[in-house]
Coordinates of C-alpha atoms and ligand atoms in Angstrom, one line a residue:
X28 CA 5.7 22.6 -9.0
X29 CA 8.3 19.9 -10.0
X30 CA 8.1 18.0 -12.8
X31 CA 7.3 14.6 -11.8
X32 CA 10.8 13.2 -12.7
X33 CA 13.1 15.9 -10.7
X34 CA 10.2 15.1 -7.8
X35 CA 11.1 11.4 -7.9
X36 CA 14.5 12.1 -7.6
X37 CA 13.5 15.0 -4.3
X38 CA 11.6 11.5 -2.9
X39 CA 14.4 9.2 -3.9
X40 CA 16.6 11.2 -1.8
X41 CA 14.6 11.5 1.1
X42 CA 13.9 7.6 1.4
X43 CA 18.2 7.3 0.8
X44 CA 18.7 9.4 3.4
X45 CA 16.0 8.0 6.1
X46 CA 17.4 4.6 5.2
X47 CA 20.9 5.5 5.6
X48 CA 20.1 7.5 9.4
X49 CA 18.3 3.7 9.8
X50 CA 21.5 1.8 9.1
X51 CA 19.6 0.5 6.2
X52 CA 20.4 0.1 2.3
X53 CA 18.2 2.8 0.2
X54 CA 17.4 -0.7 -2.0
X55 CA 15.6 -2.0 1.3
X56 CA 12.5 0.6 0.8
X57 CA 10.4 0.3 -1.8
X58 CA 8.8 3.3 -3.6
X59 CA 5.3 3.0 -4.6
X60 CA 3.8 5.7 -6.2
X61 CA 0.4 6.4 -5.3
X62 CA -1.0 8.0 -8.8
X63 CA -4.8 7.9 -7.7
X64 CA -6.4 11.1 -9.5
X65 CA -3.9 11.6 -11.7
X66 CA -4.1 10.9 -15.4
X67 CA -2.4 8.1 -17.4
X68 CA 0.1 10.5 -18.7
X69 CA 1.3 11.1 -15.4
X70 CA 2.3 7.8 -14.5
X71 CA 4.0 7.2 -17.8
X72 CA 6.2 10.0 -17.2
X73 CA 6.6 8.4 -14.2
X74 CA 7.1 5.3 -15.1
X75 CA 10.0 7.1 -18.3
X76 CA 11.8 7.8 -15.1
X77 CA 12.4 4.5 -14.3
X78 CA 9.5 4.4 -11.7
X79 CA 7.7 1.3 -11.4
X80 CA 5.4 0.4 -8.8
X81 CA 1.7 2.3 -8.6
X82 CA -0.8 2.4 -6.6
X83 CA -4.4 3.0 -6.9
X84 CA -7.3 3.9 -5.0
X85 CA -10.5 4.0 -7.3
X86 CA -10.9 1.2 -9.2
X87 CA -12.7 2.0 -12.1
X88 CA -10.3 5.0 -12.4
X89 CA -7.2 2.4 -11.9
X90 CA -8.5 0.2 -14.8
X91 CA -8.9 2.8 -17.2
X92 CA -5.0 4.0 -16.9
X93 CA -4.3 0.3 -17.2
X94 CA -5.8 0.0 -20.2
X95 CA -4.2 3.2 -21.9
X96 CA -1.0 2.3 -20.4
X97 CA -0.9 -1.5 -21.1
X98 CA 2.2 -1.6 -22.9
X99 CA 4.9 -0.8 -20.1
X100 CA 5.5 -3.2 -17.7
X101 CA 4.1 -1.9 -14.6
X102 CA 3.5 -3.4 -11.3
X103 CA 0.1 -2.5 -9.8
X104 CA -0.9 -1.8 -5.9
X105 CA -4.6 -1.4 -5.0
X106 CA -4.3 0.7 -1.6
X107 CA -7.8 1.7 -1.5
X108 CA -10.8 0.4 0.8
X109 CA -12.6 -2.4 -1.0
X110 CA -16.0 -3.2 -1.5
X111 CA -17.3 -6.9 -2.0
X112 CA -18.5 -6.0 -6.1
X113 CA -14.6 -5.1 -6.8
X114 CA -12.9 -7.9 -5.3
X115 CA -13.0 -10.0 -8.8
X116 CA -11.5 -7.1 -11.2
X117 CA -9.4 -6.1 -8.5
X118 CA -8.3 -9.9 -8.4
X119 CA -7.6 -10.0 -12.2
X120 CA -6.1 -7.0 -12.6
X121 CA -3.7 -5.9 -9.8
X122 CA -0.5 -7.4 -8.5
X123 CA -0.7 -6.3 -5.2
X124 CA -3.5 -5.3 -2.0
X125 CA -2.6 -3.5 0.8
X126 CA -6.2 -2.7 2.2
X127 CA -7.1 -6.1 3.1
X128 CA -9.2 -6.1 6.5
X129 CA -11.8 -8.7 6.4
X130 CA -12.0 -12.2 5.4
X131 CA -15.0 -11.9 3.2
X132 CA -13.1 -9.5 1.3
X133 CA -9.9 -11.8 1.1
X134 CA -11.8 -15.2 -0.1
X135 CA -13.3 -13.3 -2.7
X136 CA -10.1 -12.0 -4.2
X137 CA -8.5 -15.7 -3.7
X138 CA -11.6 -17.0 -5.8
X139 CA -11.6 -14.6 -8.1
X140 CA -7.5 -14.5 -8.9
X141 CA -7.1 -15.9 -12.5
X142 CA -5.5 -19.9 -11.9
X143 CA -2.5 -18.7 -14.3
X144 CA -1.2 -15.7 -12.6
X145 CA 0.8 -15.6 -9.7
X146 CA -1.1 -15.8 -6.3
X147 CA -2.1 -11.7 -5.3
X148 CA 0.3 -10.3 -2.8
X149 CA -1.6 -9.3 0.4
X150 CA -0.8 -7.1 3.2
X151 CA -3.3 -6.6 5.9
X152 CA -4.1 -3.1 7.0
X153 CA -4.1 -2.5 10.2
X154 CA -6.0 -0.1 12.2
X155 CA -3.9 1.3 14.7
X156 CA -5.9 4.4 15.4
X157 CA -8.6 3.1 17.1
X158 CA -12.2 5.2 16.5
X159 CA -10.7 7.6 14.5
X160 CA -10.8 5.0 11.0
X161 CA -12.9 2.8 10.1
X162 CA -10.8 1.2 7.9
X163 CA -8.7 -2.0 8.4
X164 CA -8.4 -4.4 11.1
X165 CA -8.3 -4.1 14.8
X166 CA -5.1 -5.2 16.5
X167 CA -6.7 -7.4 18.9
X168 CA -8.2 -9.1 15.9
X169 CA -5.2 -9.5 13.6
X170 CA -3.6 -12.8 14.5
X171 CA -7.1 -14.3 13.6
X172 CA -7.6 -12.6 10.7
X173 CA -3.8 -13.4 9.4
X174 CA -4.1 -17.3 10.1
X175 CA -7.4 -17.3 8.3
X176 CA -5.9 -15.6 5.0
X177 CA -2.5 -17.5 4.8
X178 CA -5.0 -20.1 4.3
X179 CA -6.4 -19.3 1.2
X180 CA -4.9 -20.9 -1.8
X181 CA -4.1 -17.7 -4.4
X182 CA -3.0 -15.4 -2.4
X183 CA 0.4 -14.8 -0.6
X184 CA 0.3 -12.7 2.6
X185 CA 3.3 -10.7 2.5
X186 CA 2.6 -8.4 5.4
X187 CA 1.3 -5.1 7.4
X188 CA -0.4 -2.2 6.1
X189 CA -1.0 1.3 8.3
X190 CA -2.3 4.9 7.3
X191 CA -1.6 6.4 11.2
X192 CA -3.3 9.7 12.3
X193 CA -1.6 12.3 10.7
X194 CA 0.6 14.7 12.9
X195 CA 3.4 16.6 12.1
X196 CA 4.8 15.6 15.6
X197 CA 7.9 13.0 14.2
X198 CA 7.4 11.4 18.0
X199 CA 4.1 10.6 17.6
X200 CA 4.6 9.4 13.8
X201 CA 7.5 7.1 15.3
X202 CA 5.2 6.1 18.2
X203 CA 2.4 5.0 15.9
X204 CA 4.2 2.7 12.9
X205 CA 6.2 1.4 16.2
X206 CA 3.4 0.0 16.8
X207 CA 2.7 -1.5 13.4
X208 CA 6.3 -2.8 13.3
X209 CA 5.5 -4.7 16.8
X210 CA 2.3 -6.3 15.1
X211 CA 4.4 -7.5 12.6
X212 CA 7.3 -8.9 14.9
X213 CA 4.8 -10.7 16.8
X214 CA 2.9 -12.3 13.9
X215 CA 6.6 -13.3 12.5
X216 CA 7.3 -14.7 16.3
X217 CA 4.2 -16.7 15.6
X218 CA 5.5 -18.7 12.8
X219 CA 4.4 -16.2 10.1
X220 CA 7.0 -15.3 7.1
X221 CA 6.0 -12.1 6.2
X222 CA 8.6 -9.7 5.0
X223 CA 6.9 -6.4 3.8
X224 CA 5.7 -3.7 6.1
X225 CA 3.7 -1.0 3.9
X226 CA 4.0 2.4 5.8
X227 CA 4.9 5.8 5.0
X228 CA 3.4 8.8 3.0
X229 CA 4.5 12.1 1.3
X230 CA 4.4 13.4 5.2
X231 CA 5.8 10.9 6.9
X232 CA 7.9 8.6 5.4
X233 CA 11.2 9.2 7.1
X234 CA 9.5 8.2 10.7
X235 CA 7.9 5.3 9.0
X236 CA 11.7 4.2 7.4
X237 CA 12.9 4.2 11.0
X238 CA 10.5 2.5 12.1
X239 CA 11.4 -0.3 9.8
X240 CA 8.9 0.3 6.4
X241 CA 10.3 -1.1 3.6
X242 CA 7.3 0.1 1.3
X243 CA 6.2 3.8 1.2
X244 CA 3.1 5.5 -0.3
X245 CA 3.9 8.3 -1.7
X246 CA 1.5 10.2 -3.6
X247 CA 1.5 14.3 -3.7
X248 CA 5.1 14.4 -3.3
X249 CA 6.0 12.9 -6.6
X250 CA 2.5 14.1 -8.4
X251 CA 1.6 17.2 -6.7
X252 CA -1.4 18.3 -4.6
X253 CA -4.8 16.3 -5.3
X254 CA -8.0 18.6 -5.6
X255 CA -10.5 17.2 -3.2
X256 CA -14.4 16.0 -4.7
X257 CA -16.9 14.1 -3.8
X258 CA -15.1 11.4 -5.3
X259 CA -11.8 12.2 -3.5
X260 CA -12.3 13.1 -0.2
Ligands
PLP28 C1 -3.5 8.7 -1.1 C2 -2.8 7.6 -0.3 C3 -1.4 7.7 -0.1 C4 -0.5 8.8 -0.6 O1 -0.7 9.9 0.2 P1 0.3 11.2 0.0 O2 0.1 12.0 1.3 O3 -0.3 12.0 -1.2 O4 1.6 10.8 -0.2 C5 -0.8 6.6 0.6 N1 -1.5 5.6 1.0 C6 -2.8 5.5 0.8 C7 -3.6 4.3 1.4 C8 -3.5 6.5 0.2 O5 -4.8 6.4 0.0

């Protein structure tokens, strides 16, 4: 295996390269990297490297690397589904959600964000998928959802959210985050002003890149493989 600064630099590549084939600026994507079930020391070697965007999937997990790592200035992504009892620590401690796919869920975390920070920056996850996920929001029920949360006083929606079927098929990966990217046109057609389209994993991210991501996900590919438990499925 890598060590995780030489496999930052393998990912860095990869995203320059997608961006370049795109007729995009490497700058214009956006490497988040997705340290769930990996320790504290992982991310600060990480984070040595110049890295400095995480995400997170567990909470209580999440807030104990916060806590050990609280003296480097990191910028936090929860990317994990969300149940109703996280939303306030989630609220306080996080800069960013990209798993936002219900209302309840989003006026809880506008409630619950602290009146001196920054509002939280939303993205909406979209279920593109169909039956397969039972996570985020239906497409046919997206516009509703996104005028309801731009609404909400301390949060900023920022944008579109996707974890597509996985395939190794690059066609079928374009097809699908086409797909988000045309959600995202529409809502901006609509008089939305959303600029950030979260798609893209260790697998996948140069068919995401084309297809107009300017965030990526990427987890195992910077940190290595992550042994499955009943925690970690
Ligand atoms: C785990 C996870 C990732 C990273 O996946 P890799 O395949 O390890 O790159 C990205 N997005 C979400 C929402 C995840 O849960």
């Amino acid at each position: 295996m890598a060590t995780i600064p030489k496999a930052l630099q393998d990912v860095a590549l990869r995203v320059a390269r997608a961006a370049s084939l795109a007729g995009r600026s490497a700058d214009s994507v956006r490497l988040l990297a997705v340290s769930k079930t990996f320790p504290a020391e992982a991310i600060r070697e990480a984070a040595g490297a110049g890295q400095k965007l995480f995400g997170e999937s567990y909470l209580q997990e999440a807030l104990e690397k916060m806590a050990a790592l609280s003296g480097l200035e990191l910028e936090w992504h929860f990317i994990g589904p969300i149940q109703s009892n996280k939303t306030r620590d989630i609220a306080e401690h996080f800069d960013w959600v990209h798993s936002v796919d219900r209302l309840k869920i989003a006026q809880r975390l506008s409630q619950a964000r602290p009146q001196q920070k920054i509002p939280l920056q939303i993205c909406l996850q979209v279920n593109i998928s169909g039956e397969e996920s039972k996570s985020g929001v239906a497409p046919e029920n997206l516009l509703e959802l996104a005028e309801q949360v731009r609404g909400l006083p301390h949060l900023r929606l920022r944008g579109l959210m996707a974890i597509p079927r996985p395939t190794q098929e690059p066609q079928v990966q374009r097809e699908q985050f086409s797909q988000v990217r045309k959600l995202f046109d529409q809502l901006n057609a609509r008089g939305f002003d959303l600029d950030t389209l979260s798609m893209g994993m260790s697998e996948d991210l140069e068919a995401a890149i084309a297809e107009g991501a300017n965030i990526v996900r990427v987890g195992s590919a910077i940190f290595g493989q992550r042994t499955k438990s009943k925690d970690n499925p």
